[in-house]
Short mmCIF file of C-alpha atoms in Angstrom, two decimals:
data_model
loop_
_atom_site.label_atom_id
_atom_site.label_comp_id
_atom_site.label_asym_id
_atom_site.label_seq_id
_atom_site.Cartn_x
_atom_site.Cartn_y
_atom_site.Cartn_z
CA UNK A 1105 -65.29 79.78 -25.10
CA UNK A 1106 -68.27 78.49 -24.01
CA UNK A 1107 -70.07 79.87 -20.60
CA UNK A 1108 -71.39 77.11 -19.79
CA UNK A 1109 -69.14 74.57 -19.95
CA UNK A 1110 -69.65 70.81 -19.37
CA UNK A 1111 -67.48 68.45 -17.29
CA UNK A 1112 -66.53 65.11 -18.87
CA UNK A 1113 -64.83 62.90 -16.51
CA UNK A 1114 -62.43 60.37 -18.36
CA UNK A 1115 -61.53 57.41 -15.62
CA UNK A 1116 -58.80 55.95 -17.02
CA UNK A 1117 -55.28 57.29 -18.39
CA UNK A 1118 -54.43 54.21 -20.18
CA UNK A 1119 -53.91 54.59 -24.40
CA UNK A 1120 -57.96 54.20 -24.80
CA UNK A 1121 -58.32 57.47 -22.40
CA UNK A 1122 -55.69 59.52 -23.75
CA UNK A 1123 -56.92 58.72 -27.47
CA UNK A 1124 -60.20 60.11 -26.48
CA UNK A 1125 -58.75 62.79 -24.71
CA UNK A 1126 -57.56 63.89 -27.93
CA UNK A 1127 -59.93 63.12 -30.52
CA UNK A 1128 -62.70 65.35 -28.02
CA UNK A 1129 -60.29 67.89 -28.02
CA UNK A 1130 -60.23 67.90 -31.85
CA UNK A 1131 -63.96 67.71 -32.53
CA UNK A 1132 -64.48 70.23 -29.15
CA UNK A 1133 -63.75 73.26 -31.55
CA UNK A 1134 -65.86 76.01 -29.18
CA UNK A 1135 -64.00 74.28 -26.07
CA UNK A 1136 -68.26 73.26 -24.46
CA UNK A 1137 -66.23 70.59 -22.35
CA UNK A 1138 -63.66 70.84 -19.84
CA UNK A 1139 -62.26 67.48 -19.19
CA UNK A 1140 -61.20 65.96 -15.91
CA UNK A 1141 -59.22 62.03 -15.94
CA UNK A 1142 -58.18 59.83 -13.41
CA UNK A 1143 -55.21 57.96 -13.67
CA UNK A 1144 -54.45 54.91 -11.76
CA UNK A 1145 -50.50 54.89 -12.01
CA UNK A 1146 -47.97 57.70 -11.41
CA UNK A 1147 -47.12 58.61 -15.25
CA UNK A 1148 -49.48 59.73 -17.62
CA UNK A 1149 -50.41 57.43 -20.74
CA UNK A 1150 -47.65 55.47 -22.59
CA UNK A 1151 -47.39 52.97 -25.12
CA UNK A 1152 -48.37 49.37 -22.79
CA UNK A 1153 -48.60 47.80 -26.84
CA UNK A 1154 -44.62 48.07 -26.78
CA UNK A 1155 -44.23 47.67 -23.47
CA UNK A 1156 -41.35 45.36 -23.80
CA UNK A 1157 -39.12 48.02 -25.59
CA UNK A 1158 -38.25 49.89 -22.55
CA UNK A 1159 -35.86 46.65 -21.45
CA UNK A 1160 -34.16 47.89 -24.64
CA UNK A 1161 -33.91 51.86 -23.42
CA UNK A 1162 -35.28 52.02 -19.67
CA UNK A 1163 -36.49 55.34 -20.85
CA UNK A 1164 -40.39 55.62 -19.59
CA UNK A 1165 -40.21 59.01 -21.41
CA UNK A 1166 -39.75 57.18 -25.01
CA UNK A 1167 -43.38 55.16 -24.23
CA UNK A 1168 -44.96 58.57 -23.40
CA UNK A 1169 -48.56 59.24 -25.74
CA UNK A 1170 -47.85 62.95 -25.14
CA UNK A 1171 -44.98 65.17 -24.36
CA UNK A 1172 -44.67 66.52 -20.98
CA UNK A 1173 -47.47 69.14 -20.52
CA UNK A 1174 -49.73 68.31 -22.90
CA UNK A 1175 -53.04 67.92 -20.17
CA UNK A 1176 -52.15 71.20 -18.80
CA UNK A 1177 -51.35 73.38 -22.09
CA UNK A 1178 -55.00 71.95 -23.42
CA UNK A 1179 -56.87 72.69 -20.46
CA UNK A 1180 -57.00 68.64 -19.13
CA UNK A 1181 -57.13 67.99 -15.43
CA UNK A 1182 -54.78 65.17 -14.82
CA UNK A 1183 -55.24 63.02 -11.46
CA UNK A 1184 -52.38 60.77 -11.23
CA UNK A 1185 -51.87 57.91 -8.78
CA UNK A 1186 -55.53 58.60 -7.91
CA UNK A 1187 -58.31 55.49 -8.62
CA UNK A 1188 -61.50 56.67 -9.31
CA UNK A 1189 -63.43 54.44 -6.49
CA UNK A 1190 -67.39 55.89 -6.94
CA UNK A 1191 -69.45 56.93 -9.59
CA UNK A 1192 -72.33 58.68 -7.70
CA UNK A 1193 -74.97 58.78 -10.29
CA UNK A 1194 -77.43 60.10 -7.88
CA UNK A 1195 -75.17 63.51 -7.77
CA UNK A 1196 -73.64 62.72 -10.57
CA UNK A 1197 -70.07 63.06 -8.88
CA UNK A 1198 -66.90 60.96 -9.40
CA UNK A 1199 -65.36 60.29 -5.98
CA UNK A 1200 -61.03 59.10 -5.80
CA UNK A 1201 -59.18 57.06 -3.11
CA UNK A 1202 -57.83 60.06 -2.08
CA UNK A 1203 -61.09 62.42 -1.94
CA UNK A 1204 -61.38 64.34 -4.42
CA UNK A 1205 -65.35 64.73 -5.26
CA UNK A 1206 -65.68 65.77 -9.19
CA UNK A 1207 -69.25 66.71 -10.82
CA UNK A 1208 -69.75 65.55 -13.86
CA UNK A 1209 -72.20 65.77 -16.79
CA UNK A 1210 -70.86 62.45 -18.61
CA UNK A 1211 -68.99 59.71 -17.50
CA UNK A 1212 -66.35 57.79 -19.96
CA UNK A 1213 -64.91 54.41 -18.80
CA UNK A 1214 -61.66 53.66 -19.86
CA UNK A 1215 -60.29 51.34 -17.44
CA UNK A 1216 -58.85 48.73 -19.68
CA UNK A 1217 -58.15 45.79 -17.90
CA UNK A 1218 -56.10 43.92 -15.62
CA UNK A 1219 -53.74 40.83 -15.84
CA UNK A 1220 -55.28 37.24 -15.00
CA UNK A 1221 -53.81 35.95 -12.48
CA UNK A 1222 -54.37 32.34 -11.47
CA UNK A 1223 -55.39 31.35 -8.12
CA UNK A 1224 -52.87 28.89 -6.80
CA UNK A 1225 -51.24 28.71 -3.87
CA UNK A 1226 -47.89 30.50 -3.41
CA UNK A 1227 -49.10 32.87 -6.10
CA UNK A 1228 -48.50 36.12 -3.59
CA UNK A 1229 -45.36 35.23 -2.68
CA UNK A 1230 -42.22 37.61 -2.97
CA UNK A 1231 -40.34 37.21 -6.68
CA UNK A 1232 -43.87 36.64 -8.52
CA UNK A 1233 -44.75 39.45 -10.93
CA UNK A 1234 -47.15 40.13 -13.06
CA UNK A 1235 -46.17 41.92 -16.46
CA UNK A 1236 -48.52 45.07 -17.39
CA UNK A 1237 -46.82 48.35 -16.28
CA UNK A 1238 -43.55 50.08 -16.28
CA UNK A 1239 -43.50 49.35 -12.82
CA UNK A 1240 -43.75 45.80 -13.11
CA UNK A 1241 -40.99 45.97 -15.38
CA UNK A 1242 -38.63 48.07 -12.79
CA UNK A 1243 -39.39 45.71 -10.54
CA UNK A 1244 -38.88 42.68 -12.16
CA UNK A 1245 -35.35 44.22 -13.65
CA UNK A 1246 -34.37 44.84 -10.04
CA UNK A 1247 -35.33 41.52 -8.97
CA UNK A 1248 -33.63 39.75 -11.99
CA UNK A 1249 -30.66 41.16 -10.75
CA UNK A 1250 -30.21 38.64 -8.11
CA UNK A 1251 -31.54 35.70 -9.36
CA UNK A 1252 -30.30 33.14 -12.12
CA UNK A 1253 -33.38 31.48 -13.00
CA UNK A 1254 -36.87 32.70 -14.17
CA UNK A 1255 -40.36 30.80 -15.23
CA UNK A 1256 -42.84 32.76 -17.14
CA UNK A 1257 -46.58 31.16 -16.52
CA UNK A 1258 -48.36 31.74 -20.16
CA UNK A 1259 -46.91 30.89 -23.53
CA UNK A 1260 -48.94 33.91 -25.40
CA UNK A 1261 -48.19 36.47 -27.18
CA UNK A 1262 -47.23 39.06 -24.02
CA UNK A 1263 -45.50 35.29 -22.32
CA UNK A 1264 -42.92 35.09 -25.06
CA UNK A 1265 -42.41 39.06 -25.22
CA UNK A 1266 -42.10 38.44 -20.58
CA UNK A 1267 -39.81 35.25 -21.94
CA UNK A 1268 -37.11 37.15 -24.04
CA UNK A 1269 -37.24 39.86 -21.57
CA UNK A 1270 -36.23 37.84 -18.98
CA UNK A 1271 -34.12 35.75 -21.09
CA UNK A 1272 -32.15 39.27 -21.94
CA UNK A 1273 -31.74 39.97 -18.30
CA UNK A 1274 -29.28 37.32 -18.64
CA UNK A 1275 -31.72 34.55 -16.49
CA UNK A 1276 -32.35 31.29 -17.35
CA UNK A 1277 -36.01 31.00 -18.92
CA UNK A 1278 -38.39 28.71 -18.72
CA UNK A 1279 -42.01 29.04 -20.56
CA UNK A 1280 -45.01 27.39 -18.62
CA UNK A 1281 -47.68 26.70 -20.93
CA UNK A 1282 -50.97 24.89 -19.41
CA UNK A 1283 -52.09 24.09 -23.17
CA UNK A 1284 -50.56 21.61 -25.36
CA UNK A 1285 -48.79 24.42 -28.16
CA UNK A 1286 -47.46 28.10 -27.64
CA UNK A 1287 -50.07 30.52 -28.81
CA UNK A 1288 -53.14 28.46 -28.84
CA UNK A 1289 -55.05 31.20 -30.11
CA UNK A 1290 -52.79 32.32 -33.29
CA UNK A 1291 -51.22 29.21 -34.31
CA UNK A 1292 -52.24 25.33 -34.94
CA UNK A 1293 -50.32 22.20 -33.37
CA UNK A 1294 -47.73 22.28 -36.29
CA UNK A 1295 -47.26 25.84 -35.90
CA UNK A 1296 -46.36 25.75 -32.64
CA UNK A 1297 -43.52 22.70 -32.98
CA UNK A 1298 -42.02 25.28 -35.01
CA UNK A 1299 -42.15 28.19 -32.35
CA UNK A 1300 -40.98 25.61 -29.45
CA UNK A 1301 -37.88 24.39 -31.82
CA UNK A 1302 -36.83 28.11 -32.41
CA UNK A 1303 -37.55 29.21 -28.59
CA UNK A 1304 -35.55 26.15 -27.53
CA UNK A 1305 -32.98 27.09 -30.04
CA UNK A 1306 -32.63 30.55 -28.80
CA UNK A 1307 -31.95 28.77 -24.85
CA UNK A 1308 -35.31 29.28 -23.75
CA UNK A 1309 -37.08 25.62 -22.47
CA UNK A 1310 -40.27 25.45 -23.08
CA UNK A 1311 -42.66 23.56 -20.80
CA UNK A 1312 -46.17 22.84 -22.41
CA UNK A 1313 -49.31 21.00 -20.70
CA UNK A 1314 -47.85 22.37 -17.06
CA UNK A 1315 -50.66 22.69 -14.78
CA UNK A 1316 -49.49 24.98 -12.26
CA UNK A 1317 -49.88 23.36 -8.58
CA UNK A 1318 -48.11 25.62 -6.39
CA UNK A 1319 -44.89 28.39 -6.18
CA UNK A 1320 -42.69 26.80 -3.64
CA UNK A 1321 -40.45 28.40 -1.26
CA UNK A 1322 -40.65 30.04 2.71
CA UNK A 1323 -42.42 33.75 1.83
CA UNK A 1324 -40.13 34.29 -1.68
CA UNK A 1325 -39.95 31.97 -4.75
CA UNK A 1326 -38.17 29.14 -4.69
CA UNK A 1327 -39.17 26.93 -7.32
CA UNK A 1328 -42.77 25.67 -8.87
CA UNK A 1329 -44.41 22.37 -8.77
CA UNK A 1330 -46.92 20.89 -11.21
CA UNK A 1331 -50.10 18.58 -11.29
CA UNK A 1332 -48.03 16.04 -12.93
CA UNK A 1333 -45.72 15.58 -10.07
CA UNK A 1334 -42.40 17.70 -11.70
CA UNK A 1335 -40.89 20.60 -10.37
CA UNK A 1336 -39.16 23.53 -11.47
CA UNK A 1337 -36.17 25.21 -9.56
CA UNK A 1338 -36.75 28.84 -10.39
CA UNK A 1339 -35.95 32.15 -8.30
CA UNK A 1340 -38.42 34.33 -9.94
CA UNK A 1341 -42.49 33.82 -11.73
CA UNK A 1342 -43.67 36.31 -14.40
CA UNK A 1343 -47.06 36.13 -14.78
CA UNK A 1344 -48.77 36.61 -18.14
CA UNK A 1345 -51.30 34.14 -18.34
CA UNK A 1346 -54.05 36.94 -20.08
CA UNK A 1347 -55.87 39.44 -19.25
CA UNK A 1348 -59.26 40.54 -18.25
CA UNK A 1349 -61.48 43.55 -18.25
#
């Protein structure tokens, strides 16, 4: 092992910083780096790509990128619940929300990205989620649980995976699409007739050129009007209207 070893500081523990994790690891035969990562949430990496599997299980262990252990049997430093806040290129030091002050020799940014979430009014209130983590998911499970009636904002990919999930809780679904098809960036106008006949088949309306005006109700959701006048009584919002970095 190396005397002299370098510190690589990894902020980030989604999929993208674990995969590196591993692949410098691999190519790291003489172990010259010691490795040091910052994860935002409370669990190390999991699978976010099949995110929507874990309304099948509830198991957060089954979306794990590593078996328990793994950082510390390969010599990884693993700061969880712990955003990385400063990168102090002067003293080349990465400083965390809750202190910690690491030295570095190279910096890799990971931090994927977060959901978009648009600004209308209402948009804070209690019963809106967004749909990104296994915490969002808990939440919106436990939330789901005493509601009958549930809106989705985004008619995406990740909007019809939020949809069924919802629509599996056992809620009535509704899609809110501010384009004129589902998927706008996968499929054409005639595509998407076809998607919105076998979502409406399956019980799930779909709602498309809603322009989102406001999410009604006194401090929790109560329903959701529209720039063309309508409204929408729902109990709960998912939000997964994209994402950015």
């Amino acid at each position: 092992m190396s005397e002299n070893r370098k510190t690589v500081v990894v902020i980030g523990n989604g999929m993208v910083g674990h995969r590196f994790c591993e692949r410098l690891l691999e190519f790291d035969t003489d172990r010259s780096f010691q490795i040091v990562t910052f994860g935002e949430e409370s669990r190390p990496a999991y699978d976010r790509v099949n995110l929507t599997k874990y309304f099948d299980h509830r198991k957060a262990e089954k979306l794990a990128m590593s078996p328990p252990g793994w950082y510390a049997e390969n010599g990884i430093t693993l700061h969880l619940g712990d955003r990385a806040t400063e990168i102090d290129r002067t003293n080349k030091v990465v400083r965390s929300a809750q202190g910690r002050a690491i030295p570095y020799d190279y910096v890799i940014l990971a931090t994927g990205s977060v959901p978009f979430v648009p600004t209308v009014p209402g948009i804070d209130k209690k019963g809106v989620f967004v749909y990104r983590t296994i915490e969002d998911l808990e939440q919106i499970i436990h939330h789901g649980a005493s509601i009958k009636k549930a809106a989705v904002i985004g008619g995406g990919l990740l909007g019809l995976e939020a949809a069924k999930a919802t629509y599996d809780l056992g809620l009535e679904t509704h899609v809110v699409e501010f384009a004129s098809r589902l998927m706008p960036r996968q499929v054409d106008d005639a595509g998407s007739k076809v998607l919105v006949g076998k979502i409406n088949a399956l019980g799930v309306q779909v709602h498309l050129n809603k322009n989102t005006k406001e999410i009604l109700g006194n401090g929790k959701v109560e329903g959701m009007s529209f720039a063309d006048g309508a409204e929408l009584d729902v109990k709960m919002v998912v939000v997964s209207a994209g994402i950015k970095p």
